mmCIF file of C-alpha atoms in Angstrom:
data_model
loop_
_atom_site.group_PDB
_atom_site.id
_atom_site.type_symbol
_atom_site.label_atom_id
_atom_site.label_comp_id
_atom_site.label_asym_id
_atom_site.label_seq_id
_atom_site.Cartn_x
_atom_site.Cartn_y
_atom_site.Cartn_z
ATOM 1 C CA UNK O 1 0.000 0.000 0.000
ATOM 2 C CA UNK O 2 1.233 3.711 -1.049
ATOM 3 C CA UNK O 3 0.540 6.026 1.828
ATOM 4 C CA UNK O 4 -0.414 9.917 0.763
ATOM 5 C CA UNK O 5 2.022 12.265 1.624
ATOM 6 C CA UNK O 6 -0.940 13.773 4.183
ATOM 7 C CA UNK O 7 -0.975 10.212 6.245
ATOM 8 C CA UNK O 8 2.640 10.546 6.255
ATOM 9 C CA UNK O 9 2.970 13.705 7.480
ATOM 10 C CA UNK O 10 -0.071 13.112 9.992
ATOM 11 C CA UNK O 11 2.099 9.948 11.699
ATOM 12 C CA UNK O 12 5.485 12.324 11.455
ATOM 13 C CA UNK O 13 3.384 14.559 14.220
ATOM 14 C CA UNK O 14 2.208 11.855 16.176
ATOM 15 C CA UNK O 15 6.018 11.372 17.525
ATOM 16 C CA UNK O 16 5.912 14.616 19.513
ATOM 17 C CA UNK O 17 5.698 14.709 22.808
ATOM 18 C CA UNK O 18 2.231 16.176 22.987
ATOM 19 C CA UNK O 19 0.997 12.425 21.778
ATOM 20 C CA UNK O 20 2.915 10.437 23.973
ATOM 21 C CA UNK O 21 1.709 6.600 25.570
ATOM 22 C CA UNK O 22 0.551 7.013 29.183
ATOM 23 C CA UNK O 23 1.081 4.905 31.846
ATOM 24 C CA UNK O 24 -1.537 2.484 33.315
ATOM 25 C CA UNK O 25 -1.273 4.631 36.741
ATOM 26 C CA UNK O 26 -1.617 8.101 34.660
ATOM 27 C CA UNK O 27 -4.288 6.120 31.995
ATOM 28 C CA UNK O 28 -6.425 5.332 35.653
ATOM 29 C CA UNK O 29 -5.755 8.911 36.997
ATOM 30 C CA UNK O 30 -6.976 10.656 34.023
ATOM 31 C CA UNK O 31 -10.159 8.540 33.439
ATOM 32 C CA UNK O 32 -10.772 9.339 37.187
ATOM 33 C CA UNK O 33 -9.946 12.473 36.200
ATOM 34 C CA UNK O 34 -12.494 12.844 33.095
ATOM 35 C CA UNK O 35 -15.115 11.390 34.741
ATOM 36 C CA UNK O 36 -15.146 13.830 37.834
ATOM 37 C CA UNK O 37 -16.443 16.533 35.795
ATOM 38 C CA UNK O 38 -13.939 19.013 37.167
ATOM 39 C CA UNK O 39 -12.589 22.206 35.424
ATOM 40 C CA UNK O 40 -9.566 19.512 34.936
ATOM 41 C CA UNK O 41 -11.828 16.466 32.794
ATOM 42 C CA UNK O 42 -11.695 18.317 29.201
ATOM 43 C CA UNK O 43 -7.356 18.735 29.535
ATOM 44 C CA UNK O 44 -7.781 14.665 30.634
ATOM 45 C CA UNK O 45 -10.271 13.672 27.957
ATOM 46 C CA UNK O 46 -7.634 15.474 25.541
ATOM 47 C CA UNK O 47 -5.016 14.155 26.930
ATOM 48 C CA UNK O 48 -6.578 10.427 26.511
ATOM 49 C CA UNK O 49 -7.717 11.197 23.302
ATOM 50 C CA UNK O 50 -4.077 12.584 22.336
ATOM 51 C CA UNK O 51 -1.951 9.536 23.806
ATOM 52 C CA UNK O 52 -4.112 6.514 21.937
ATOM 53 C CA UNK O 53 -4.209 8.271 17.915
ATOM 54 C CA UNK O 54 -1.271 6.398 17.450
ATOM 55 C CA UNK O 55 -3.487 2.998 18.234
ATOM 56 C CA UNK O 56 -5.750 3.837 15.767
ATOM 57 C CA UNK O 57 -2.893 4.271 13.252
ATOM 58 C CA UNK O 58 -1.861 0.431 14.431
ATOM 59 C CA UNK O 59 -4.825 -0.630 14.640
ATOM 60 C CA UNK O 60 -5.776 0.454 11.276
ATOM 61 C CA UNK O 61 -2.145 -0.883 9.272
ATOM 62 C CA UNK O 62 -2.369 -4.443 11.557
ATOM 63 C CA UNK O 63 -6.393 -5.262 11.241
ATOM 64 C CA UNK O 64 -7.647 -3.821 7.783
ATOM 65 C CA UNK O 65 -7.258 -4.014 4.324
ATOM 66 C CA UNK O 66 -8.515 -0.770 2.561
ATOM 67 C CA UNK O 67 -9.278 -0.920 -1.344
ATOM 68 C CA UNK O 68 -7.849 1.304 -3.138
ATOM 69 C CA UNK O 69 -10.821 3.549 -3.893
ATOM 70 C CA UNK O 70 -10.202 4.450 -0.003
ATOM 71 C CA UNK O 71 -8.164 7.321 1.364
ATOM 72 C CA UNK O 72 -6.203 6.127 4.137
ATOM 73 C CA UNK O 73 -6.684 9.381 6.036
ATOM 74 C CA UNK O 74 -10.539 8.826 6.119
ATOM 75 C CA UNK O 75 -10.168 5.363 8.171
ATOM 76 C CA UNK O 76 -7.995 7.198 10.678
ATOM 77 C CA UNK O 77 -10.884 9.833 11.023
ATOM 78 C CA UNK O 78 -13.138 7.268 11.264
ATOM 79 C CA UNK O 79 -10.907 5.066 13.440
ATOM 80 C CA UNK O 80 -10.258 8.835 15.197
ATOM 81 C CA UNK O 81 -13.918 9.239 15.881
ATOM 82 C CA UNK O 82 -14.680 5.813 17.127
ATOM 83 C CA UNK O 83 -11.523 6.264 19.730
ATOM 84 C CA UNK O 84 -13.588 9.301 20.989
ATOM 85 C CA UNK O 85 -16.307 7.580 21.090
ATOM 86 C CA UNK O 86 -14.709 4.335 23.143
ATOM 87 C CA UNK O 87 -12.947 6.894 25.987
ATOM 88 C CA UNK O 88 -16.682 8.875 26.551
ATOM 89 C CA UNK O 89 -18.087 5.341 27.463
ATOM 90 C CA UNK O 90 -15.366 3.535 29.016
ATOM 91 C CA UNK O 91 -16.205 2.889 33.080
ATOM 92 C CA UNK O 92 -13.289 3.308 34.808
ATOM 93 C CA UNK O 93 -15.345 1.535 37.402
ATOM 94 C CA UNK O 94 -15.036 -2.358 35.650
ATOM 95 C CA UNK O 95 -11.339 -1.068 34.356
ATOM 96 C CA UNK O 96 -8.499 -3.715 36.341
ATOM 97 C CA UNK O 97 -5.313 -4.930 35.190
#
């Protein structure tokens, strides 16, 4: 498969700090955190959001074969979206390791 130039530049940004893998202490302490509702939840949802695009990216190159017809970049919105998605409905509460 041929990546665009945008997916390439798009996984380029992904190595800054900014999108760095948590923990499992700080994953806990920021779903704690989201789900508090505090002034502090949206910089934790972010920050959730921010550490796991590069899962989506591995995710998407390990599980799935796209046709051709198919932009890369619109699976990683998609797979983007449905991270979102996971993190607002996760319960910390049933979350052990």
């Amino acid at each position: 498969m041929q990546y665009s130039n945008t997916f390439v530049q798009y996984t380029k940004s992904l190595s800054s700090k900014k999108y760095a893998s948590l923990s499992i202490e700080e994953e806990r302490r920021l779903f704690l955190l989201y789900r508090s509702g505090s002034e502090e939840s949206v910089d934790a949802f972010q920050r959730l959001v921010n550490s796991n695009l590069r899962l989506v990216i591995f995710i998407l190159k390990r599980d799935f074969l796209l046709p051709d017809d198919v932009d890369i970049m619109d699976a990683v919105q998609e797979g983007n979206l449905g991270l979102i998605e996971g993190i607002k409905r996760f319960n910390s509460d049933e979350y052990s390791c």
